[in-house]
Amino acid sequence: MAKIVHAQHGGVIPADLETLTTLPGVGRKNASVFLVEFHNMPAMPVDTHVARFAKRLGFSKGKNVVEIERDLCEILPRENWADYHLLMVLFGRYYCKATKPECATCKLKEDGLCSWTK
Ligand code: SF4
């Protein structure tokens, strides 16, 4: 990848999703994380935690990360994508876990916002 960045992009890692995902080893999620974290650009990286949380909350019925990303981008304000992404990653990783989520003490359930536990 480094050789391609050097030879084809003047040694500068591209700052657009389409070009980034042509680089070997760079998938859509990693490209989006790079845009959000390094360039502070609006993007919605969808990892396993974001995907699980989005489905449990009823934000998306997407069958893959591209569909989930599309759904999240439609309903969440663009200027806050980076913040929402990080919140969903952390909430999914430590609270709304894949196995044994903390539903018993979850405020979202208490407020009737989680479609997974209804
Ligand atoms: S109630 Fe459970 S499944 Fe729903 S958001 Fe909270 S932790 Fe996740």
Tab-separated table of N, CA, C and O and ligand atoms in Angstrom:
chain	number	residue	atom	x	y	z
A	1	MET	N	0.821	-1.187	0.000
A	1	MET	CA	0.000	0.000	0.000
A	1	MET	C	0.870	1.257	0.000
A	1	MET	O	0.613	2.209	-0.730
A	2	ALA	N	1.907	1.238	0.830
A	2	ALA	CA	2.793	2.394	0.917
A	2	ALA	C	3.448	2.680	-0.435
A	2	ALA	O	3.591	3.852	-0.834
A	3	LYS	N	3.814	1.635	-1.155
A	3	LYS	CA	4.420	1.838	-2.477
A	3	LYS	C	3.433	2.502	-3.420
A	3	LYS	O	3.796	3.379	-4.206
A	4	ILE	N	2.171	2.089	-3.377
A	4	ILE	CA	1.151	2.682	-4.247
A	4	ILE	C	0.901	4.140	-3.867
A	4	ILE	O	0.796	5.017	-4.733
A	5	VAL	N	0.810	4.412	-2.570
A	5	VAL	CA	0.606	5.794	-2.121
A	5	VAL	C	1.773	6.659	-2.594
A	5	VAL	O	1.582	7.782	-3.083
A	6	HIS	N	2.976	6.134	-2.508
A	6	HIS	CA	4.158	6.878	-2.943
A	6	HIS	C	4.143	7.091	-4.457
A	6	HIS	O	4.348	8.215	-4.938
A	7	ALA	N	3.853	6.006	-5.195
A	7	ALA	CA	3.950	6.072	-6.663
A	7	ALA	C	2.768	6.793	-7.309
A	7	ALA	O	2.943	7.524	-8.293
A	8	GLN	N	1.571	6.598	-6.777
A	8	GLN	CA	0.375	7.114	-7.466
A	8	GLN	C	-0.236	8.346	-6.807
A	8	GLN	O	-1.074	9.015	-7.405
A	9	HIS	N	0.131	8.612	-5.561
A	9	HIS	CA	-0.514	9.726	-4.854
A	9	HIS	C	0.502	10.698	-4.256
A	9	HIS	O	0.173	11.443	-3.325
A	10	GLY	N	1.705	10.674	-4.791
A	10	GLY	CA	2.715	11.624	-4.335
A	10	GLY	C	3.094	11.478	-2.873
A	10	GLY	O	3.550	12.431	-2.238
A	11	GLY	N	2.885	10.299	-2.338
A	11	GLY	CA	3.262	10.068	-0.948
A	11	GLY	C	2.241	10.570	0.059
A	11	GLY	O	2.480	10.525	1.260
A	12	VAL	N	1.096	11.040	-0.468
A	12	VAL	CA	0.052	11.557	0.432
A	12	VAL	C	-1.141	10.600	0.400
A	12	VAL	O	-1.670	10.288	-0.678
A	13	ILE	N	-1.550	10.150	1.548
A	13	ILE	CA	-2.700	9.242	1.602
A	13	ILE	C	-3.943	9.997	1.149
A	13	ILE	O	-4.228	11.087	1.660
A	14	PRO	N	-4.678	9.455	0.177
A	14	PRO	CA	-5.851	10.158	-0.360
A	14	PRO	C	-6.891	10.433	0.726
A	14	PRO	O	-7.000	9.699	1.699
A	15	ALA	N	-7.652	11.500	0.508
A	15	ALA	CA	-8.652	11.903	1.505
A	15	ALA	C	-10.061	11.791	0.948
A	15	ALA	O	-10.910	12.637	1.204
A	16	ASP	N	-10.299	10.760	0.175
A	16	ASP	CA	-11.681	10.493	-0.241
A	16	ASP	C	-11.923	8.980	-0.194
A	16	ASP	O	-11.019	8.167	-0.441
A	17	LEU	N	-13.142	8.658	0.151
A	17	LEU	CA	-13.502	7.267	0.434
A	17	LEU	C	-13.253	6.344	-0.756
A	17	LEU	O	-12.697	5.256	-0.604
A	18	GLU	N	-13.653	6.788	-1.939
A	18	GLU	CA	-13.542	5.926	-3.114
A	18	GLU	C	-12.077	5.578	-3.404
A	18	GLU	O	-11.738	4.424	-3.654
A	19	THR	N	-11.210	6.580	-3.361
A	19	THR	CA	-9.795	6.327	-3.642
A	19	THR	C	-9.158	5.494	-2.536
A	19	THR	O	-8.384	4.566	-2.803
A	20	LEU	N	-9.491	5.820	-1.316
A	20	LEU	CA	-8.911	5.058	-0.190
A	20	LEU	C	-9.223	3.572	-0.310
A	20	LEU	O	-8.363	2.725	-0.064
A	21	THR	N	-10.456	3.252	-0.696
A	21	THR	CA	-10.851	1.840	-0.724
A	21	THR	C	-10.271	1.090	-1.923
A	21	THR	O	-10.464	-0.116	-2.032
A	22	THR	N	-9.570	1.797	-2.810
A	22	THR	CA	-8.852	1.088	-3.872
A	22	THR	C	-7.480	0.610	-3.389
A	22	THR	O	-6.843	-0.203	-4.042
A	23	LEU	N	-7.043	1.126	-2.235
A	23	LEU	CA	-5.724	0.744	-1.719
A	23	LEU	C	-5.788	-0.644	-1.098
A	23	LEU	O	-6.770	-0.976	-0.410
A	24	PRO	N	-4.760	-1.449	-1.301
A	24	PRO	CA	-4.753	-2.796	-0.736
A	24	PRO	C	-4.868	-2.768	0.788
A	24	PRO	O	-4.177	-1.999	1.456
A	25	GLY	N	-5.776	-3.576	1.311
A	25	GLY	CA	-5.919	-3.697	2.759
A	25	GLY	C	-6.774	-2.620	3.392
A	25	GLY	O	-6.930	-2.607	4.611
A	26	VAL	N	-7.308	-1.713	2.593
A	26	VAL	CA	-8.133	-0.639	3.153
A	26	VAL	C	-9.590	-0.893	2.781
A	26	VAL	O	-9.978	-0.766	1.619
A	27	GLY	N	-10.372	-1.245	3.770
A	27	GLY	CA	-11.798	-1.444	3.559
A	27	GLY	C	-12.568	-0.168	3.851
A	27	GLY	O	-12.002	0.849	4.249
A	28	ARG	N	-13.853	-0.248	3.655
A	28	ARG	CA	-14.718	0.927	3.823
A	28	ARG	C	-14.660	1.476	5.260
A	28	ARG	O	-14.614	2.682	5.469
A	29	LYS	N	-14.657	0.574	6.254
A	29	LYS	CA	-14.632	1.041	7.642
A	29	LYS	C	-13.326	1.760	7.956
A	29	LYS	O	-13.332	2.861	8.502
A	30	ASN	N	-12.204	1.162	7.592
A	30	ASN	CA	-10.924	1.803	7.876
A	30	ASN	C	-10.789	3.136	7.150
A	30	ASN	O	-10.263	4.101	7.701
A	31	ALA	N	-11.262	3.174	5.920
A	31	ALA	CA	-11.206	4.422	5.159
A	31	ALA	C	-12.047	5.501	5.846
A	31	ALA	O	-11.620	6.656	5.979
A	32	SER	N	-13.219	5.114	6.328
A	32	SER	CA	-14.092	6.079	6.995
A	32	SER	C	-13.478	6.557	8.307
A	32	SER	O	-13.555	7.736	8.652
A	33	VAL	N	-12.887	5.641	9.061
A	33	VAL	CA	-12.226	6.033	10.313
A	33	VAL	C	-11.111	7.026	10.021
A	33	VAL	O	-10.952	8.042	10.718
A	34	PHE	N	-10.333	6.770	8.975
A	34	PHE	CA	-9.247	7.682	8.611
A	34	PHE	C	-9.788	9.068	8.293
A	34	PHE	O	-9.244	10.090	8.737
A	35	LEU	N	-10.881	9.125	7.534
A	35	LEU	CA	-11.459	10.428	7.162
A	35	LEU	C	-11.968	11.169	8.395
A	35	LEU	O	-11.768	12.379	8.529
A	36	VAL	N	-12.642	10.431	9.285
A	36	VAL	CA	-13.197	11.067	10.491
A	36	VAL	C	-12.079	11.523	11.425
A	36	VAL	O	-12.056	12.671	11.871
A	37	GLU	N	-11.171	10.624	11.733
A	37	GLU	CA	-10.192	10.898	12.779
A	37	GLU	C	-9.015	11.751	12.324
A	37	GLU	O	-8.513	12.571	13.088
A	38	PHE	N	-8.577	11.584	11.099
A	38	PHE	CA	-7.395	12.315	10.640
A	38	PHE	C	-7.771	13.626	9.962
A	38	PHE	O	-7.105	14.643	10.139
A	39	HIS	N	-8.866	13.595	9.178
A	39	HIS	CA	-9.243	14.795	8.420
A	39	HIS	C	-10.458	15.511	8.994
A	39	HIS	O	-10.874	16.534	8.461
A	40	ASN	N	-11.041	14.948	10.045
A	40	ASN	CA	-12.238	15.550	10.633
A	40	ASN	C	-13.340	15.758	9.589
A	40	ASN	O	-14.038	16.773	9.589
A	41	MET	N	-13.451	14.802	8.690
A	41	MET	CA	-14.478	14.867	7.640
A	41	MET	C	-15.679	14.023	8.060
A	41	MET	O	-15.539	13.052	8.796
A	42	PRO	N	-16.865	14.367	7.595
A	42	PRO	CA	-18.037	13.572	7.958
A	42	PRO	C	-18.008	12.197	7.296
A	42	PRO	O	-17.873	12.090	6.088
A	43	ALA	N	-18.080	11.185	8.107
A	43	ALA	CA	-18.145	9.806	7.617
A	43	ALA	C	-18.763	8.980	8.735
A	43	ALA	O	-18.803	9.405	9.890
A	44	MET	N	-19.283	7.810	8.383
A	44	MET	CA	-19.951	6.968	9.371
A	44	MET	C	-19.370	5.559	9.308
A	44	MET	O	-19.916	4.660	8.677
A	45	PRO	N	-18.217	5.349	9.958
A	45	PRO	CA	-17.641	4.001	9.954
A	45	PRO	C	-18.565	3.034	10.697
A	45	PRO	O	-18.991	3.317	11.814
A	46	VAL	N	-18.843	1.921	10.070
A	46	VAL	CA	-19.712	0.915	10.697
A	46	VAL	C	-18.882	-0.328	10.992
A	46	VAL	O	-18.465	-1.030	10.079
A	47	ASP	N	-18.641	-0.556	12.270
A	47	ASP	CA	-17.970	-1.794	12.676
A	47	ASP	C	-19.010	-2.715	13.304
A	47	ASP	O	-20.208	-2.432	13.286
A	48	THR	N	-18.562	-3.793	13.897
A	48	THR	CA	-19.506	-4.770	14.450
A	48	THR	C	-20.353	-4.171	15.574
A	48	THR	O	-21.531	-4.489	15.718
A	49	HIS	N	-19.771	-3.266	16.370
A	49	HIS	CA	-20.507	-2.664	17.481
A	49	HIS	C	-21.573	-1.698	16.973
A	49	HIS	O	-22.710	-1.703	17.445
A	50	VAL	N	-21.203	-0.886	16.026
A	50	VAL	CA	-22.154	0.072	15.453
A	50	VAL	C	-23.292	-0.680	14.762
A	50	VAL	O	-24.467	-0.340	14.923
A	51	ALA	N	-22.948	-1.711	14.015
A	51	ALA	CA	-23.968	-2.489	13.297
A	51	ALA	C	-24.955	-3.128	14.269
A	51	ALA	O	-26.171	-3.069	14.077
A	52	ARG	N	-24.439	-3.724	15.325
A	52	ARG	CA	-25.308	-4.378	16.309
A	52	ARG	C	-26.208	-3.370	17.000
A	52	ARG	O	-27.422	-3.575	17.118
A	53	PHE	N	-25.644	-2.273	17.439
A	53	PHE	CA	-26.408	-1.250	18.142
A	53	PHE	C	-27.483	-0.660	17.219
A	53	PHE	O	-28.639	-0.472	17.628
A	54	ALA	N	-27.120	-0.375	15.984
A	54	ALA	CA	-28.073	0.211	15.030
A	54	ALA	C	-29.260	-0.721	14.805
A	54	ALA	O	-30.412	-0.278	14.718
A	55	LYS	N	-28.990	-1.995	14.747
A	55	LYS	CA	-30.084	-2.959	14.542
A	55	LYS	C	-30.935	-3.107	15.792
A	55	LYS	O	-32.161	-3.153	15.725
A	56	ARG	N	-30.312	-3.181	16.935
A	56	ARG	CA	-31.064	-3.350	18.181
A	56	ARG	C	-31.943	-2.131	18.478
A	56	ARG	O	-33.031	-2.266	19.020
A	57	LEU	N	-31.446	-0.958	18.135
A	57	LEU	CA	-32.233	0.258	18.374
A	57	LEU	C	-33.282	0.471	17.288
A	57	LEU	O	-34.120	1.354	17.404
A	58	GLY	N	-33.218	-0.330	16.242
A	58	GLY	CA	-34.167	-0.177	15.158
A	58	GLY	C	-33.803	0.931	14.191
A	58	GLY	O	-34.637	1.373	13.394
A	59	PHE	N	-32.554	1.379	14.219
A	59	PHE	CA	-32.110	2.423	13.294
A	59	PHE	C	-31.933	1.866	11.886
A	59	PHE	O	-31.967	2.599	10.914
A	60	SER	N	-31.695	0.576	11.788
A	60	SER	CA	-31.444	-0.014	10.473
A	60	SER	C	-31.838	-1.491	10.460
A	60	SER	O	-31.698	-2.185	11.470
A	61	LYS	N	-32.341	-1.905	9.322
A	61	LYS	CA	-32.561	-3.327	9.081
A	61	LYS	C	-31.588	-3.807	8.000
A	61	LYS	O	-31.796	-4.853	7.389
A	62	GLY	N	-30.556	-3.052	7.795
A	62	GLY	CA	-29.596	-3.357	6.739
A	62	GLY	C	-28.979	-4.734	6.870
A	62	GLY	O	-28.755	-5.219	7.973
A	63	LYS	N	-28.691	-5.328	5.713
A	63	LYS	CA	-28.123	-6.680	5.692
A	63	LYS	C	-26.596	-6.645	5.662
A	63	LYS	O	-25.954	-7.678	5.814
A	64	ASN	N	-26.031	-5.483	5.437
A	64	ASN	CA	-24.570	-5.370	5.414
A	64	ASN	C	-24.181	-3.959	5.872
A	64	ASN	O	-25.045	-3.095	6.078
A	65	VAL	N	-22.881	-3.748	6.040
A	65	VAL	CA	-22.419	-2.475	6.602
A	65	VAL	C	-22.736	-1.284	5.706
A	65	VAL	O	-22.965	-0.171	6.194
A	66	VAL	N	-22.769	-1.508	4.412
A	66	VAL	CA	-23.081	-0.398	3.499
A	66	VAL	C	-24.525	0.054	3.696
A	66	VAL	O	-24.812	1.261	3.764
A	67	GLU	N	-25.433	-0.899	3.818
A	67	GLU	CA	-26.840	-0.550	4.041
A	67	GLU	C	-27.037	0.095	5.409
A	67	GLU	O	-27.800	1.053	5.549
A	68	ILE	N	-26.342	-0.419	6.416
A	68	ILE	CA	-26.454	0.169	7.758
A	68	ILE	C	-25.886	1.587	7.767
A	68	ILE	O	-26.478	2.514	8.328
A	69	GLU	N	-24.749	1.759	7.129
A	69	GLU	CA	-24.149	3.097	7.022
A	69	GLU	C	-25.116	4.058	6.343
A	69	GLU	O	-25.321	5.184	6.809
A	70	ARG	N	-25.732	3.623	5.260
A	70	ARG	CA	-26.690	4.466	4.532
A	70	ARG	C	-27.856	4.876	5.445
A	70	ARG	O	-28.233	6.046	5.509
A	71	ASP	N	-28.394	3.909	6.188
A	71	ASP	CA	-29.521	4.201	7.073
A	71	ASP	C	-29.124	5.186	8.174
A	71	ASP	O	-29.862	6.126	8.480
A	72	LEU	N	-27.964	4.967	8.775
A	72	LEU	CA	-27.511	5.860	9.848
A	72	LEU	C	-27.272	7.269	9.327
A	72	LEU	O	-27.632	8.259	9.977
A	73	CYS	N	-26.688	7.366	8.139
A	73	CYS	CA	-26.419	8.688	7.562
A	73	CYS	C	-27.708	9.424	7.232
A	73	CYS	O	-27.743	10.661	7.251
A	74	GLU	N	-28.761	8.682	6.945
A	74	GLU	CA	-30.048	9.320	6.633
A	74	GLU	C	-30.710	9.894	7.876
A	74	GLU	O	-31.345	10.943	7.815
A	75	ILE	N	-30.569	9.217	9.006
A	75	ILE	CA	-31.322	9.650	10.189
A	75	ILE	C	-30.513	10.503	11.160
A	75	ILE	O	-31.103	11.179	12.000
A	76	LEU	N	-29.192	10.471	11.060
A	76	LEU	CA	-28.373	11.241	12.003
A	76	LEU	C	-27.840	12.505	11.340
A	76	LEU	O	-27.484	12.482	10.160
A	77	PRO	N	-27.765	13.617	12.088
A	77	PRO	CA	-27.261	14.869	11.515
A	77	PRO	C	-25.799	14.746	11.087
A	77	PRO	O	-24.958	14.299	11.868
A	78	ARG	N	-25.548	15.138	9.853
A	78	ARG	CA	-24.216	14.998	9.256
A	78	ARG	C	-23.116	15.619	10.126
A	78	ARG	O	-22.022	15.061	10.245
A	79	GLU	N	-23.400	16.759	10.727
A	79	GLU	CA	-22.370	17.457	11.505
A	79	GLU	C	-21.996	16.698	12.777
A	79	GLU	O	-20.990	17.003	13.416
A	80	ASN	N	-22.797	15.693	13.139
A	80	ASN	CA	-22.516	14.920	14.360
A	80	ASN	C	-22.171	13.460	14.078
A	80	ASN	O	-22.131	12.656	15.016
A	81	TRP	N	-21.943	13.097	12.834
A	81	TRP	CA	-21.658	11.698	12.512
A	81	TRP	C	-20.482	11.156	13.315
A	81	TRP	O	-20.549	10.049	13.844
A	82	ALA	N	-19.424	11.927	13.422
A	82	ALA	CA	-18.223	11.449	14.113
A	82	ALA	C	-18.538	11.163	15.583
A	82	ALA	O	-18.108	10.142	16.133
A	83	ASP	N	-19.273	12.069	16.213
A	83	ASP	CA	-19.615	11.877	17.628
A	83	ASP	C	-20.529	10.667	17.810
A	83	ASP	O	-20.325	9.848	18.700
A	84	TYR	N	-21.546	10.555	16.942
A	84	TYR	CA	-22.459	9.416	17.062
A	84	TYR	C	-21.724	8.100	16.817
A	84	TYR	O	-21.976	7.103	17.487
A	85	HIS	N	-20.841	8.123	15.843
A	85	HIS	CA	-20.059	6.915	15.560
A	85	HIS	C	-19.305	6.463	16.808
A	85	HIS	O	-19.386	5.300	17.211
A	86	LEU	N	-18.602	7.390	17.427
A	86	LEU	CA	-17.806	7.038	18.601
A	86	LEU	C	-18.699	6.567	19.754
A	86	LEU	O	-18.385	5.587	20.446
A	87	LEU	N	-19.812	7.236	19.965
A	87	LEU	CA	-20.738	6.831	21.021
A	87	LEU	C	-21.255	5.417	20.780
A	87	LEU	O	-21.348	4.615	21.708
A	88	MET	N	-21.595	5.120	19.531
A	88	MET	CA	-22.122	3.785	19.229
A	88	MET	C	-21.057	2.713	19.389
A	88	MET	O	-21.339	1.602	19.874
A	89	VAL	N	-19.832	3.015	18.995
A	89	VAL	CA	-18.738	2.048	19.158
A	89	VAL	C	-18.550	1.724	20.638
A	89	VAL	O	-18.504	0.553	21.033
A	90	LEU	N	-18.461	2.768	21.457
A	90	LEU	CA	-18.187	2.550	22.885
A	90	LEU	C	-19.376	1.915	23.592
A	90	LEU	O	-19.211	1.014	24.416
A	91	PHE	N	-20.589	2.364	23.268
A	91	PHE	CA	-21.771	1.789	23.900
A	91	PHE	C	-21.925	0.326	23.513
A	91	PHE	O	-22.251	-0.522	24.342
A	92	GLY	N	-21.669	0.026	22.250
A	92	GLY	CA	-21.762	-1.353	21.791
A	92	GLY	C	-20.666	-2.236	22.363
A	92	GLY	O	-20.886	-3.397	22.674
A	93	ARG	N	-19.501	-1.669	22.535
A	93	ARG	CA	-18.364	-2.464	23.020
A	93	ARG	C	-18.496	-2.791	24.506
A	93	ARG	O	-18.185	-3.905	24.937
A	94	TYR	N	-18.969	-1.829	25.291
A	94	TYR	CA	-18.936	-2.007	26.743
A	94	TYR	C	-20.303	-2.173	27.397
A	94	TYR	O	-20.378	-2.556	28.561
A	95	TYR	N	-21.372	-1.887	26.681
A	95	TYR	CA	-22.693	-1.926	27.318
A	95	TYR	C	-23.672	-2.795	26.538
A	95	TYR	O	-24.203	-3.772	27.046
A	96	CYS	N	-23.890	-2.447	25.299
A	96	CYS	CA	-24.804	-3.219	24.450
A	96	CYS	C	-23.989	-4.294	23.734
A	96	CYS	O	-23.897	-4.349	22.512
A	97	LYS	N	-23.397	-5.174	24.547
A	97	LYS	CA	-22.436	-6.160	24.051
A	97	LYS	C	-23.148	-7.252	23.243
A	97	LYS	O	-24.350	-7.462	23.402
A	98	ALA	N	-22.378	-7.949	22.436
A	98	ALA	CA	-22.958	-9.001	21.594
A	98	ALA	C	-23.583	-10.088	22.464
A	98	ALA	O	-24.694	-10.544	22.205
A	99	THR	N	-22.858	-10.515	23.478
A	99	THR	CA	-23.412	-11.483	24.421
A	99	THR	C	-23.560	-10.807	25.773
A	99	THR	O	-22.723	-10.016	26.187
A	100	LYS	N	-24.637	-11.100	26.427
A	100	LYS	CA	-24.954	-10.537	27.737
A	100	LYS	C	-24.918	-9.007	27.761
A	100	LYS	O	-24.166	-8.399	28.553
A	101	PRO	N	-25.730	-8.369	26.927
A	101	PRO	CA	-25.817	-6.904	27.019
A	101	PRO	C	-26.435	-6.492	28.350
A	101	PRO	O	-27.155	-7.278	28.981
A	102	GLU	N	-26.135	-5.285	28.762
A	102	GLU	CA	-26.561	-4.800	30.085
A	102	GLU	C	-27.984	-4.235	30.047
A	102	GLU	O	-28.252	-3.120	30.517
A	103	CYS	N	-28.910	-5.033	29.525
A	103	CYS	CA	-30.284	-4.561	29.333
A	103	CYS	C	-30.979	-4.229	30.658
A	103	CYS	O	-31.815	-3.329	30.702
A	104	ALA	N	-30.643	-4.954	31.703
A	104	ALA	CA	-31.336	-4.769	32.978
A	104	ALA	C	-31.191	-3.357	33.516
A	104	ALA	O	-32.067	-2.859	34.222
A	105	THR	N	-30.086	-2.702	33.189
A	105	THR	CA	-29.853	-1.349	33.697
A	105	THR	C	-29.803	-0.311	32.585
A	105	THR	O	-29.358	0.810	32.808
A	106	CYS	N	-30.268	-0.684	31.420
A	106	CYS	CA	-30.122	0.203	30.261
A	106	CYS	C	-31.202	1.280	30.243
A	106	CYS	O	-32.390	0.990	30.245
A	107	LYS	N	-30.774	2.508	30.179
A	107	LYS	CA	-31.695	3.648	30.148
A	107	LYS	C	-32.517	3.654	28.858
A	107	LYS	O	-33.679	4.100	28.856
A	108	LEU	N	-31.935	3.167	27.781
A	108	LEU	CA	-32.662	3.143	26.504
A	108	LEU	C	-33.847	2.191	26.580
A	108	LEU	O	-34.920	2.463	26.042
A	109	LYS	N	-33.667	1.078	27.274
A	109	LYS	CA	-34.776	0.145	27.466
A	109	LYS	C	-35.823	0.768	28.378
A	109	LYS	O	-37.028	0.712	28.102
A	110	GLU	N	-35.352	1.357	29.447
A	110	GLU	CA	-36.241	1.995	30.412
A	110	GLU	C	-37.119	3.051	29.725
A	110	GLU	O	-38.295	3.198	30.052
A	111	ASP	N	-36.532	3.755	28.772
A	111	ASP	CA	-37.269	4.805	28.067
A	111	ASP	C	-38.035	4.269	26.856
A	111	ASP	O	-38.622	5.046	26.090
A	112	GLY	N	-38.009	2.953	26.657
A	112	GLY	CA	-38.752	2.349	25.550
A	112	GLY	C	-38.147	2.610	24.185
A	112	GLY	O	-38.839	2.548	23.164
A	113	LEU	N	-36.845	2.897	24.140
A	113	LEU	CA	-36.206	3.243	22.870
A	113	LEU	C	-35.526	2.058	22.182
A	113	LEU	O	-35.083	2.179	21.052
A	114	CYS	N	-35.427	0.937	22.879
A	114	CYS	CA	-34.745	-0.210	22.274
A	114	CYS	C	-35.769	-1.169	21.699
A	114	CYS	O	-36.555	-1.763	22.439
A	115	SER	N	-35.758	-1.322	20.398
A	115	SER	CA	-36.731	-2.211	19.763
A	115	SER	C	-36.374	-3.684	19.972
A	115	SER	O	-37.219	-4.562	19.846
A	116	TRP	N	-35.129	-3.957	20.325
A	116	TRP	CA	-34.666	-5.337	20.499
A	116	TRP	C	-35.285	-5.976	21.749
A	116	TRP	O	-35.489	-7.188	21.805
A	117	THR	N	-35.572	-5.177	22.755
A	117	THR	CA	-36.062	-5.703	24.023
A	117	THR	C	-37.564	-5.499	24.216
A	117	THR	O	-38.084	-5.775	25.275
A	118	LYS	N	-38.239	-5.007	23.195
A	118	LYS	CA	-39.697	-4.793	23.332
A	118	LYS	C	-40.444	-6.098	23.202
A	118	LYS	O	-40.031	-7.012	22.558
B	1	SF4	S1	-31.716	-2.556	26.223
B	1	SF4	FE1	-30.068	-4.022	25.883
B	1	SF4	S2	-30.079	-4.420	23.672
B	1	SF4	FE2	-31.249	-2.522	24.026
B	1	SF4	S3	-29.756	-0.849	23.796
B	1	SF4	FE3	-29.835	-1.361	25.970
B	1	SF4	S4	-28.186	-2.852	26.276
B	1	SF4	FE4	-28.593	-2.758	24.067
